[in-house]
Each structure stands twice: as C-alpha cells, then as structure tokens.
Tab-separated table of C-alpha atoms in Angstrom:
chain	number	residue	atom	x	y	z
A	1	MET	CA	21.412	7.757	18.395
A	2	THR	CA	21.120	4.609	16.275
A	3	SER	CA	22.993	1.316	16.367
A	4	LEU	CA	25.086	2.548	13.426
A	5	ASP	CA	26.492	5.276	15.678
A	6	HIS	CA	28.321	2.455	17.467
A	7	PRO	CA	28.501	-0.326	14.864
A	8	GLN	CA	31.229	-2.259	16.669
A	9	LEU	CA	28.972	-2.720	19.697
A	10	SER	CA	25.916	-3.570	17.627
A	11	GLY	CA	27.840	-6.173	15.631
A	12	LEU	CA	29.424	-7.593	18.757
A	13	GLY	CA	25.983	-8.022	20.279
A	14	ARG	CA	24.903	-10.314	17.456
A	15	ASN	CA	28.218	-12.172	17.258
A	16	ALA	CA	27.358	-15.849	17.728
A	17	ALA	CA	30.720	-16.482	19.405
A	18	ALA	CA	30.422	-13.709	21.977
A	19	PRO	CA	30.650	-15.155	25.526
A	20	GLN	CA	27.912	-14.488	28.044
A	21	ASP	CA	29.974	-11.973	30.005
A	22	VAL	CA	30.529	-9.937	26.836
A	23	LEU	CA	26.803	-9.746	26.235
A	24	ILE	CA	26.119	-8.742	29.827
A	25	ARG	CA	28.668	-5.928	29.557
A	26	LEU	CA	27.056	-4.820	26.296
A	27	ALA	CA	23.541	-4.639	27.766
A	28	PRO	CA	23.874	-1.120	29.273
A	29	HIS	CA	24.563	0.315	25.809
A	30	LYS	CA	21.712	0.933	23.375
A	31	ALA	CA	23.680	-0.291	20.351
A	32	GLY	CA	24.795	-3.366	22.277
A	33	ARG	CA	21.199	-4.212	23.225
A	34	HIS	CA	20.161	-3.704	19.617
A	35	GLY	CA	22.733	-6.247	18.466
A	36	ILE	CA	21.858	-8.765	21.183
A	37	LEU	CA	18.195	-8.650	20.209
A	38	LEU	CA	19.176	-9.527	16.634
A	39	ARG	CA	20.834	-12.772	17.755
A	40	ARG	CA	19.265	-16.051	16.760
A	41	GLY	CA	18.299	-18.717	19.223
A	42	ARG	CA	17.522	-18.568	22.937
A	43	LEU	CA	19.153	-15.928	25.088
A	44	GLU	CA	20.703	-17.074	28.365
A	45	ASP	CA	18.848	-16.051	31.507
A	46	ALA	CA	21.662	-13.836	32.780
A	47	VAL	CA	21.678	-11.934	29.486
A	48	VAL	CA	17.916	-11.485	29.641
A	49	GLU	CA	18.214	-10.150	33.183
A	50	ALA	CA	20.806	-7.626	32.027
A	51	LEU	CA	18.568	-6.539	29.147
A	52	LEU	CA	15.620	-6.066	31.503
A	53	THR	CA	17.773	-4.087	33.914
A	54	HIS	CA	19.175	-1.683	31.356
A	55	GLY	CA	16.552	-1.714	28.603
A	56	ASP	CA	13.064	-0.323	28.272
A	57	GLY	CA	9.709	-1.401	26.923
A	58	ASN	CA	11.054	-1.645	23.394
A	59	THR	CA	13.690	-4.057	24.618
A	60	ALA	CA	11.188	-6.129	26.578
A	61	ALA	CA	8.892	-6.375	23.541
A	62	SER	CA	11.538	-8.545	21.861
A	63	LEU	CA	11.839	-10.908	24.820
A	64	HIS	CA	9.134	-13.513	24.350
A	65	GLY	CA	8.415	-17.009	23.129
A	66	ASP	CA	11.275	-19.431	22.599
A	67	ARG	CA	13.796	-16.582	22.655
A	68	ILE	CA	13.787	-16.817	26.447
A	69	SER	CA	13.365	-19.589	28.987
A	70	PRO	CA	10.045	-20.357	30.719
A	71	GLU	CA	11.544	-18.937	33.920
A	72	MET	CA	12.288	-15.632	32.204
A	73	ARG	CA	8.800	-15.541	30.706
A	74	ARG	CA	7.394	-15.858	34.232
A	75	ARG	CA	9.842	-13.206	35.405
A	76	ILE	CA	8.519	-10.752	32.798
A	77	THR	CA	4.897	-11.666	33.530
A	78	GLU	CA	5.456	-10.775	37.185
A	79	HIS	CA	7.640	-7.720	36.547
A	80	PRO	CA	6.610	-4.708	38.711
A	81	ASP	CA	6.999	-2.238	35.823
A	82	PRO	CA	3.988	-2.416	33.469
A	83	ALA	CA	6.098	-0.988	30.634
A	84	ILE	CA	8.176	-4.172	30.885
A	85	ARG	CA	5.414	-6.556	31.913
A	86	ASP	CA	3.060	-5.612	29.082
A	87	ALA	CA	5.582	-4.602	26.407
A	88	TYR	CA	5.097	-7.604	24.133
A	89	THR	CA	1.336	-7.786	24.452
A	90	ASP	CA	1.018	-4.039	23.879
A	91	PHE	CA	3.164	-4.348	20.767
A	92	VAL	CA	1.065	-7.189	19.346
A	93	HIS	CA	-2.188	-5.390	20.152
A	94	ALA	CA	-0.908	-2.305	18.335
A	95	MET	CA	0.079	-4.368	15.287
A	96	VAL	CA	-3.348	-6.027	15.230
A	97	ASP	CA	-5.075	-2.655	15.348
A	98	ARG	CA	-2.890	-1.464	12.442
A	99	LYS	CA	-3.650	-4.630	10.442
A	100	VAL	CA	0.008	-5.676	10.362
A	101	SER	CA	0.306	-9.415	9.750
A	102	LEU	CA	1.738	-11.502	12.586
A	103	GLY	CA	2.261	-15.201	13.158
A	104	ILE	CA	-0.518	-17.175	14.758
A	105	ASP	CA	1.862	-18.231	17.562
A	106	ASP	CA	2.470	-14.558	18.351
A	107	LEU	CA	-1.243	-13.945	18.633
A	108	GLU	CA	-1.752	-16.937	20.913
A	109	GLU	CA	1.107	-15.865	23.184
A	110	ALA	CA	0.071	-12.226	23.401
A	111	TYR	CA	-3.608	-12.882	24.017
A	112	GLY	CA	-3.079	-15.977	26.160
A	113	GLN	CA	-5.667	-18.049	24.297
A	114	PRO	CA	-5.579	-20.777	21.642
A	115	ARG	CA	-6.383	-19.907	18.041
A	116	THR	CA	-9.620	-21.858	18.261
A	117	THR	CA	-10.808	-19.331	20.843
A	118	LEU	CA	-9.268	-16.240	19.249
A	119	VAL	CA	-11.180	-16.858	16.038
A	120	SER	CA	-14.340	-15.921	17.966
A	121	ALA	CA	-12.815	-13.005	19.888
A	122	PRO	CA	-14.980	-9.903	20.457
A	123	SER	CA	-12.553	-7.691	18.508
A	124	PRO	CA	-13.058	-7.847	14.718
A	125	SER	CA	-9.464	-6.652	14.220
A	126	LEU	CA	-8.251	-9.658	16.184
A	127	ARG	CA	-10.511	-12.069	14.294
A	128	ALA	CA	-9.161	-10.640	11.032
A	129	ALA	CA	-5.599	-11.063	12.309
A	130	VAL	CA	-6.330	-14.718	13.082
A	131	ALA	CA	-7.749	-15.181	9.584
A	132	ARG	CA	-4.564	-13.786	8.065
A	133	ALA	CA	-2.252	-15.789	10.322
A	134	TRP	CA	-3.905	-19.219	10.655
A	135	TYR	CA	-3.095	-20.557	7.200
A	136	ASP	CA	-4.071	-24.194	7.753
A	137	ARG	CA	-7.331	-23.590	9.585
A	138	PRO	CA	-10.015	-26.283	9.217
A	139	LEU	CA	-12.836	-25.722	6.748
A	140	ALA	CA	-15.322	-25.373	9.595
A	141	VAL	CA	-13.339	-22.420	10.931
A	142	GLN	CA	-13.182	-20.938	7.447
A	143	VAL	CA	-16.958	-21.124	7.174
A	144	GLU	CA	-17.256	-19.339	10.515
A	145	LEU	CA	-15.017	-16.565	9.180
A	146	LEU	CA	-16.940	-16.302	5.910
A	147	ALA	CA	-20.087	-15.732	7.966
A	148	ASP	CA	-18.488	-13.142	10.230
A	149	PRO	CA	-20.593	-9.972	10.610
A	150	ASP	CA	-17.556	-7.708	10.119
A	151	PRO	CA	-16.406	-7.103	6.514
A	152	GLN	CA	-12.718	-6.815	7.436
A	153	VAL	CA	-12.818	-10.331	8.870
A	154	ARG	CA	-14.472	-11.761	5.762
A	155	ALA	CA	-11.956	-9.959	3.562
A	156	ALA	CA	-9.026	-11.349	5.552
A	157	ALA	CA	-10.482	-14.859	5.340
A	158	THR	CA	-10.538	-14.754	1.543
A	159	GLU	CA	-7.181	-13.126	0.791
A	160	ARG	CA	-5.595	-16.494	-0.047
A	161	LYS	CA	-6.831	-19.358	-2.173
A	162	GLN	CA	-6.595	-21.731	0.768
A	163	PRO	CA	-8.462	-22.989	2.686
A	164	GLY	CA	-10.839	-21.807	-0.018
A	165	VAL	CA	-14.523	-21.112	-0.403
A	166	PRO	CA	-16.900	-24.107	-0.328
A	167	PRO	CA	-19.142	-24.351	-3.422
A	168	GLU	CA	-22.251	-23.611	-1.398
A	169	TRP	CA	-20.686	-20.325	-0.211
A	170	ARG	CA	-19.496	-18.998	-3.552
A	171	GLU	CA	-22.699	-17.249	-4.557
A	172	ARG	CA	-22.922	-15.467	-1.229
A	173	CYS	CA	-19.251	-14.428	-1.332
A	174	LEU	CA	-19.463	-13.133	-4.898
A	175	ALA	CA	-22.379	-10.955	-3.837
A	176	ASP	CA	-20.433	-9.608	-0.854
A	177	ALA	CA	-18.641	-6.351	-1.678
A	178	ALA	CA	-16.070	-7.033	1.041
A	179	VAL	CA	-14.766	-10.230	-0.542
A	180	ARG	CA	-15.986	-10.133	-4.147
A	181	VAL	CA	-12.641	-9.160	-5.661
A	182	ASN	CA	-10.700	-11.682	-3.581
A	183	VAL	CA	-12.985	-14.565	-4.417
A	184	ALA	CA	-13.382	-13.679	-8.100
A	185	ARG	CA	-9.665	-14.298	-8.563
A	186	TYR	CA	-9.735	-17.993	-7.848
A	187	VAL	CA	-13.100	-19.741	-7.443
A	188	PRO	CA	-14.639	-21.612	-10.397
A	189	LEU	CA	-17.427	-19.425	-11.817
A	190	THR	CA	-20.698	-20.428	-13.384
A	191	SER	CA	-21.837	-18.594	-16.515
A	192	GLU	CA	-24.343	-16.646	-14.446
A	193	GLN	CA	-21.762	-15.675	-11.834
A	194	PHE	CA	-19.326	-14.581	-14.521
A	195	ALA	CA	-21.966	-12.468	-16.248
A	196	GLN	CA	-22.961	-10.831	-12.972
A	197	LEU	CA	-19.348	-9.914	-12.203
A	198	MET	CA	-18.810	-8.491	-15.669
A	199	ARG	CA	-21.810	-6.204	-15.206
A	200	SER	CA	-19.914	-4.545	-12.359
A	201	GLU	CA	-18.539	-1.089	-13.062
A	202	GLU	CA	-15.478	-1.724	-10.884
A	203	GLU	CA	-12.238	-2.165	-12.813
A	204	GLU	CA	-10.787	-4.205	-9.947
A	205	VAL	CA	-13.557	-6.767	-10.323
A	206	HIS	CA	-12.869	-7.157	-14.037
A	207	GLN	CA	-9.152	-7.514	-13.374
A	208	ALA	CA	-9.789	-10.167	-10.737
A	209	VAL	CA	-12.047	-12.154	-13.057
A	210	ALA	CA	-9.557	-11.901	-15.925
A	211	GLY	CA	-6.891	-13.562	-13.795
A	212	ASN	CA	-9.146	-16.431	-12.694
A	213	PRO	CA	-7.527	-19.697	-13.877
A	214	HIS	CA	-10.872	-21.512	-14.248
A	215	LEU	CA	-12.420	-19.384	-17.024
A	216	SER	CA	-13.944	-21.154	-19.989
A	217	ALA	CA	-13.246	-20.237	-23.604
A	218	GLU	CA	-16.600	-18.459	-23.780
A	219	MET	CA	-15.759	-16.391	-20.712
A	220	VAL	CA	-12.358	-15.397	-22.060
A	221	ALA	CA	-13.982	-14.378	-25.348
A	222	ARG	CA	-16.103	-11.864	-23.443
A	223	LEU	CA	-12.977	-10.264	-21.985
A	224	LEU	CA	-11.415	-9.464	-25.342
A	225	ASP	CA	-13.122	-6.118	-25.857
A	226	ILE	CA	-12.336	-4.691	-22.414
A	227	ALA	CA	-9.823	-1.873	-22.800
A	228	ASP	CA	-8.154	-2.282	-19.390
A	229	PRO	CA	-4.464	-3.209	-19.998
A	230	LEU	CA	-4.389	-5.641	-17.061
A	231	VAL	CA	-7.441	-7.433	-18.423
A	232	ARG	CA	-5.926	-7.547	-21.904
A	233	VAL	CA	-2.662	-9.051	-20.680
A	234	ALA	CA	-4.525	-11.595	-18.540
A	235	ALA	CA	-6.655	-12.584	-21.520
A	236	ALA	CA	-3.565	-12.794	-23.712
A	237	GLN	CA	-2.072	-15.287	-21.258
A	238	SER	CA	-5.147	-17.515	-21.345
A	239	ARG	CA	-4.984	-20.985	-22.819
A	240	HIS	CA	-8.174	-20.181	-24.715
A	241	VAL	CA	-6.845	-17.521	-27.098
A	242	ASP	CA	-5.100	-18.238	-30.384
A	243	ALA	CA	-1.792	-16.711	-31.452
A	244	GLU	CA	-3.404	-14.027	-33.579
A	245	THR	CA	-5.640	-12.833	-30.751
A	246	ARG	CA	-2.731	-12.913	-28.313
A	247	ASP	CA	-0.662	-10.761	-30.671
A	248	ARG	CA	-3.507	-8.280	-31.060
A	249	LEU	CA	-3.999	-7.913	-27.325
A	250	TYR	CA	-0.318	-7.437	-26.580
A	251	ALA	CA	-0.003	-4.950	-29.446
A	252	LEU	CA	-2.811	-2.848	-27.997
A	253	VAL	CA	-1.141	-2.727	-24.586
A	254	GLU	CA	2.269	-2.015	-26.123
A	255	ALA	CA	0.797	0.882	-28.089
A	256	GLU	CA	-0.783	2.292	-24.933
A	257	ARG	CA	2.518	2.031	-23.092
A	258	ALA	CA	4.289	3.804	-25.963
A	259	ASP	CA	1.841	6.664	-25.481
A	260	GLY	CA	2.877	6.946	-21.842
A	261	GLY	CA	0.129	4.830	-20.274
A	262	ILE	CA	1.124	3.946	-16.721
A	263	GLU	CA	-1.417	1.124	-16.412
A	264	ALA	CA	-0.040	-0.424	-19.603
A	265	GLU	CA	3.490	-0.182	-18.185
A	266	VAL	CA	2.321	-1.921	-15.020
A	267	ALA	CA	0.491	-4.612	-16.976
A	268	LEU	CA	3.557	-5.434	-19.066
A	269	ASN	CA	6.418	-5.021	-16.616
A	270	TRP	CA	5.070	-5.094	-13.053
A	271	ASN	CA	2.419	-7.758	-13.398
A	272	PHE	CA	3.509	-11.006	-11.765
A	273	ALA	CA	0.737	-13.146	-13.238
A	274	GLU	CA	1.943	-15.989	-15.436
A	275	PRO	CA	0.288	-18.568	-17.705
A	276	ASP	CA	0.626	-21.263	-15.034
A	277	TRP	CA	-1.624	-23.605	-17.007
A	278	LEU	CA	1.254	-24.110	-19.452
A	279	ARG	CA	3.142	-26.202	-16.882
A	280	GLU	CA	0.339	-28.784	-16.893
A	281	ALA	CA	-0.210	-28.849	-20.661
A	282	PRO	CA	0.869	-31.896	-22.710
A	283	LEU	CA	4.499	-31.781	-23.775
A	284	ASN	CA	3.713	-31.372	-27.467
A	285	GLU	CA	1.537	-28.338	-26.693
A	286	ARG	CA	4.168	-26.814	-24.431
A	287	MET	CA	6.810	-27.178	-27.118
A	288	THR	CA	4.821	-24.912	-29.430
A	289	TYR	CA	5.682	-22.042	-27.074
A	290	LEU	CA	9.430	-22.515	-27.423
A	291	ASP	CA	9.534	-19.699	-29.981
A	292	CYS	CA	6.780	-17.595	-28.428
A	293	GLN	CA	7.714	-13.934	-28.668
A	294	TYR	CA	6.380	-13.199	-25.171
A	295	THR	CA	8.957	-13.761	-22.454
A	296	THR	CA	6.527	-14.917	-19.797
A	297	PHE	CA	5.531	-17.997	-21.824
A	298	ARG	CA	9.138	-19.029	-22.413
A	299	ARG	CA	9.971	-18.402	-18.762
A	300	VAL	CA	7.133	-20.680	-17.636
A	301	LEU	CA	8.210	-23.275	-20.177
A	302	ALA	CA	11.760	-23.101	-18.810
A	303	SER	CA	10.451	-23.924	-15.322
A	304	CYS	CA	9.351	-27.378	-16.511
A	305	HIS	CA	11.790	-30.249	-15.972
A	306	ASP	CA	10.735	-32.763	-18.632
A	307	LEU	CA	11.724	-30.976	-21.830
A	308	PRO	CA	13.878	-32.641	-24.520
A	309	GLU	CA	17.545	-31.728	-24.841
A	310	GLU	CA	17.018	-29.560	-27.910
A	311	ALA	CA	14.560	-27.406	-25.958
A	312	TRP	CA	17.095	-26.911	-23.171
A	313	ARG	CA	19.770	-25.943	-25.673
A	314	ARG	CA	17.546	-23.218	-27.040
A	315	LEU	CA	16.315	-22.017	-23.650
A	316	ASP	CA	19.890	-21.847	-22.346
A	317	ASN	CA	20.571	-19.437	-25.214
A	318	ASP	CA	17.336	-17.476	-24.970
A	319	PRO	CA	17.713	-13.731	-25.592
A	320	GLU	CA	16.054	-12.968	-22.247
A	321	LEU	CA	18.146	-13.424	-19.095
A	322	ALA	CA	15.053	-14.286	-17.012
A	323	VAL	CA	14.381	-17.269	-19.273
A	324	ARG	CA	17.977	-18.478	-19.130
A	325	ARG	CA	17.975	-18.233	-15.344
A	326	ALA	CA	14.708	-20.171	-15.101
A	327	ALA	CA	16.099	-22.897	-17.370
A	328	ALA	CA	19.284	-23.092	-15.286
A	329	ARG	CA	17.272	-24.178	-12.239
A	330	ARG	CA	16.435	-27.576	-13.721
A	331	PRO	CA	18.165	-30.534	-11.982
A	332	THR	CA	20.204	-31.506	-15.055
A	333	THR	CA	21.754	-28.153	-15.951
A	334	PRO	CA	25.340	-28.746	-17.167
A	335	PRO	CA	28.090	-27.224	-14.996
A	336	GLU	CA	29.455	-25.156	-17.852
A	337	VAL	CA	26.036	-23.580	-18.476
A	338	LEU	CA	25.706	-22.589	-14.831
A	339	GLU	CA	29.201	-21.179	-14.637
A	340	ALA	CA	28.895	-19.166	-17.851
A	341	LEU	CA	25.541	-17.724	-16.808
A	342	VAL	CA	26.728	-16.651	-13.368
A	343	ARG	CA	30.094	-15.416	-14.592
A	344	THR	CA	28.385	-13.179	-17.128
A	345	HIS	CA	25.366	-11.966	-15.171
A	346	GLY	CA	25.924	-12.751	-11.492
A	347	ASP	CA	23.235	-14.309	-9.321
A	348	VAL	CA	19.867	-13.204	-7.949
A	349	PHE	CA	20.100	-13.168	-4.166
A	350	HIS	CA	16.380	-12.830	-3.442
A	351	ILE	CA	15.674	-16.161	-5.177
A	352	ARG	CA	16.772	-19.234	-3.264
A	353	PRO	CA	18.562	-21.470	-3.762
A	354	LEU	CA	21.208	-19.455	-5.592
A	355	LEU	CA	22.473	-20.749	-8.909
A	356	VAL	CA	25.919	-21.149	-7.313
A	357	GLU	CA	24.207	-23.503	-4.821
A	358	HIS	CA	22.962	-25.745	-7.645
A	359	PRO	CA	24.329	-29.294	-7.133
A	360	ASN	CA	25.931	-29.149	-10.588
A	361	PHE	CA	27.619	-25.787	-10.146
A	362	PRO	CA	31.435	-26.141	-10.261
A	363	ARG	CA	32.116	-24.703	-6.816
A	364	HIS	CA	35.871	-24.940	-7.315
A	365	MET	CA	35.549	-22.190	-9.923
A	366	LEU	CA	34.098	-19.634	-7.501
A	367	ARG	CA	37.469	-18.204	-6.541
A	368	THR	CA	38.191	-17.442	-10.195
A	369	PHE	CA	35.420	-14.822	-10.053
A	370	VAL	CA	37.644	-12.533	-7.960
A	371	ASP	CA	39.101	-10.830	-11.017
A	372	GLU	CA	35.877	-10.429	-12.992
A	373	PRO	CA	35.065	-6.835	-13.977
A	374	SER	CA	31.555	-6.845	-12.510
A	375	PRO	CA	31.493	-6.292	-8.717
A	376	ASN	CA	28.294	-8.355	-8.531
A	377	VAL	CA	30.153	-11.309	-10.027
A	378	ARG	CA	33.235	-10.745	-7.843
A	379	TYR	CA	30.947	-10.871	-4.815
A	380	LEU	CA	30.060	-14.473	-5.650
A	381	ALA	CA	33.661	-15.528	-5.029
A	382	LEU	CA	32.832	-15.041	-1.357
A	383	GLN	CA	30.495	-18.035	-1.597
A	384	ASP	CA	33.684	-20.119	-1.400
A	385	PRO	CA	34.188	-20.616	2.376
A	386	GLU	CA	37.890	-21.356	1.800
A	387	LEU	CA	38.604	-18.353	-0.389
A	388	PRO	CA	42.347	-17.625	-0.051
A	389	VAL	CA	43.392	-14.741	2.168
A	390	GLN	CA	45.001	-12.861	-0.709
A	391	ASP	CA	41.667	-12.879	-2.527
A	392	LEU	CA	39.889	-11.630	0.592
A	393	GLN	CA	42.421	-8.834	0.869
A	394	HIS	CA	41.822	-7.921	-2.755
A	395	LEU	CA	38.055	-7.741	-2.243
A	396	ALA	CA	38.446	-5.857	1.049
A	397	ALA	CA	40.121	-3.051	-0.890
A	398	ALA	CA	37.158	-2.686	-3.257
A	399	HIS	CA	35.383	0.627	-3.647
A	400	GLU	CA	31.980	-1.084	-3.308
A	401	SER	CA	31.009	-1.384	0.345
A	402	PHE	CA	28.914	-4.509	-0.287
A	403	LEU	CA	32.103	-6.339	-1.283
A	404	ARG	CA	33.834	-5.227	1.885
A	405	ARG	CA	30.797	-6.318	3.896
A	406	GLY	CA	31.020	-9.748	2.273
A	407	VAL	CA	34.665	-10.007	3.326
A	408	ALA	CA	33.757	-8.879	6.854
A	409	ARG	CA	31.343	-11.817	7.125
A	410	HIS	CA	33.661	-14.409	5.566
A	411	PRO	CA	34.660	-17.416	7.730
A	412	ASN	CA	38.244	-17.501	6.390
A	413	ILE	CA	39.042	-13.933	7.411
A	414	THR	CA	42.278	-13.225	9.291
A	415	ASP	CA	42.744	-11.267	12.504
A	416	ALA	CA	44.577	-8.529	10.629
A	417	LEU	CA	41.861	-8.177	8.021
A	418	LEU	CA	39.177	-8.069	10.712
A	419	GLU	CA	41.068	-5.312	12.495
A	420	HIS	CA	41.258	-3.391	9.237
A	421	LEU	CA	37.537	-3.724	8.529
A	422	LEU	CA	36.601	-2.784	12.091
A	423	CYS	CA	37.857	0.685	11.139
A	424	ASP	CA	36.081	0.837	7.768
A	425	PRO	CA	34.380	4.153	6.919
A	426	ASP	CA	31.099	2.330	6.242
A	427	PRO	CA	29.369	1.500	9.581
A	428	GLN	CA	27.662	-1.546	8.062
A	429	VAL	CA	31.054	-3.039	7.211
A	430	VAL	CA	32.173	-2.421	10.786
A	431	ASP	CA	28.974	-3.986	12.132
A	432	ASP	CA	29.493	-7.133	10.048
A	433	ALA	CA	33.158	-7.384	11.040
A	434	ALA	CA	32.264	-7.177	14.728
A	435	ALA	CA	29.635	-9.881	14.221
A	436	ASN	CA	32.044	-12.340	12.593
A	437	PRO	CA	32.470	-15.400	14.876
A	438	ALA	CA	36.159	-15.420	13.929
A	439	LEU	CA	36.626	-12.325	16.094
A	440	ARG	CA	38.860	-13.313	19.003
A	441	PRO	CA	37.708	-12.780	22.629
A	442	THR	CA	40.709	-10.534	23.239
A	443	GLN	CA	39.432	-8.217	20.490
A	444	MET	CA	35.934	-8.338	21.979
A	445	TYR	CA	37.119	-7.320	25.437
A	446	ARG	CA	39.264	-4.554	23.992
A	447	MET	CA	36.227	-3.147	22.164
A	448	LEU	CA	34.240	-3.166	25.421
A	449	THR	CA	37.017	-1.415	27.297
A	450	ASP	CA	37.389	1.209	24.590
A	451	ALA	CA	33.646	1.873	24.882
A	452	GLY	CA	33.867	2.209	28.653
A	453	LEU	CA	31.795	-0.918	29.298
C-alpha cells in the first residue's frame, strides 16, 4: 500500500492548517504518517509521540534535527527499541556507504562529531562524504583531503572547483589517476602539464582538458585534430579559435551526428558547457556574436545585462526560444515582451525565478491566459492568487490532471470546488486538494471519520 492508495489522508497530513488533533488521529495510518513527514517546519511534540507510537524505523528516520524539539531528540536517543533509537543514524550510515550525498549537518548529527573531526574519521567512505558535503572547508582541510591515502576521498575532494587545488599540489594531483580528470577540468595548466595530459590514451582526460577555461591559444590549437566530438565542440567554444575554424569543427560534429553518432548527438544537444568567457569579454567583442549561427553563443550573450537596445531588440526576436528566454531575464525587459513570450511558449518551471515573477511582468494579465489553447500557458493563470472562481472552475474541468492539481492547490478555491476535487479520479489531485490550507476543519474531521480514524 502506498500513500496514493489513500491520497486524502496523505494530503491532509501535509496540510499546513491541520490542527494538532487531526495529525495525531492521522498517525496510526501509513498514508497519514507519510503526509505528516512531508510537512515543513517543526513537528509538535505530541505529534512526534504519536508518530513514534504508530510508526516504525522508517518513520523515526525522518524525525531528527530541527524537525523535532530537543526534548524529542532526547526521547528518541533513549528509546528502548533500537529500530527507533538508531533509525536516523542507520539511514545516514547506509547512505554514506552507498556514496549518496548528504548535508554536512546530517553527517554531524548522525555521527555525533563536528566536521573538523569527521574529516579524519577512520572510514574512508565517511571522509569522502565529508569532502562532498563540506563545501566551504578551509584550505588546510582541503590539503588534508588531497593527501588522503584513499583514492575515493581524493576524488570527492576534487569534484568541485572550490575550494580548489593549491598551485604546489597541482602536479601531484594531475599525476594521480583518482583525481586527474577532475582537476584537469579547472586548474591552470603549464605547457608541460598540458602535454603530459594529452599523451594520455583516456578519452575522458582529453575531454576534461578541452573544457578547461584556462587553456592558451597554443593549447587549443593542439586540440583541433582530436576526433572526439566533445573535444571538438569544446574547442569550437574557445575564445582562441577563429570563425572559420569554429565552423569546421561544428560541421565535423554535425556530419557525425547525421551518420547516427551518439557521441556527436550528446556533444551538440546534451552538453551543458558554454563559452562562459564571452560574458567577460569587452562589449565590442561580444557584439560580434550577435549574429553567430551557434545558439550557445547567442544564449550566453543574452545573459549579459549591459547590451545596447538594438541588441536586445534582435535577441528578443531570436529564432531560438532558449535565446529569447535568456534575454527576457534581464532587469529591463519590457512588459509586453515578457507577456508575449510567456503567452506563446509558457514558462520553464525548473528555472527560478519564473518569467511571470519578473518585476516587469504584467501580473494583471495572468488571468487572461485561462482561454489560451496551450494547457501549459493556461496553467500560468494559476499564478494569479486572486484568480476568479469561474476561471478556477473552468480549469478544474480540464482533461489535463496537472491543471486540476494547480486548481487544487490554489488559495482562492471554494469549498464546493475542493469537495469536487477531493473525489477526482487522479490521486495526486486528491492529495493536493486535501493539502490545501483552505480546507475547513469540518471537512478534515469528516475525512478522518470516513477513514475510521
């Protein structure tokens, strides 16, 4: 049985307006506990007690840190059942062993030691976990990790550019098979270091070097004859190649993709590297890329905020939607440009802030999206917290369940519409309706009674 088998109870458990007695009555039910554990903020002691009484180790694993009071943390620490007492620490230990990233606070709580001590723990898996989690560690700690005898710890310490590799450690790291690829991506390379890396027979090493932002023109020139599509695209994005060379490199990768090459497809469409150097180039140099045929250059250009008005006019009308969306994120985007872009193409919800949250977006126009043909555009009408009830009713009748879910979460929803959506055939719609803080206590208690709680 999953929480979606009883979506009303799961949603009610995470309803921010649910009174304490409702949560306590929900605790004996698995779906109710699931919803309660999804709530934000600290859980009241009585609710935690109910969860401990009716839950199991999986429940107890979610009861830790600021989610519960210090008294409840002591209560769990002293619990007679080891499945409850050790649930959180066992969970964290298992995640560390599986190399799943966790927060540094989680590690400190589970192991009962400060990060400064954990970084020297006997377990290499734990030391590696600390390296992945302690982002702002001091340079002295980073040096300790770079010298660690276990390769997984050294690899974890060099996954990110920060806190970096001190100059005196670069040679040693580039000679270390465990971290060579990581480090080759971002440290400045001498001519000798570059040559040594290029003598490697590992494609991953060449790809890492090709994406290094510190390469000189001479280094980039030595990449031009490498047939790897990822290397070719990286070289094509370099500031050190001329337009003719860039065209040749892209043409080679395009031809390989046309022949069915998967690596070429990845290099062109699933490669998130960008010519970041363009953002720091002088304005007159950046403007020469306004007509560049390669989308990534125009998209980077559109992310700058100091372009002249003529450049913005052209970028706002770029043939590529990704470029137009990047340009629309500048502080001075006209309201009509934002509205037209969103009305035509919707918004991208995994990129925050949304375009409809732009200070210049005409928020009063959101409700006019209700009648647009695209369901993705109609969904944006729900960003208006005062959307009229008749519009909510219209969207609640939509075939697309994501529109009905949006209505179920809306703050202006009526009792009647909530009742309707609590019986929706899609359990996720029901879950969201039950979680809406507009749900009246009388409805909450009725749901509990109907469930026999």
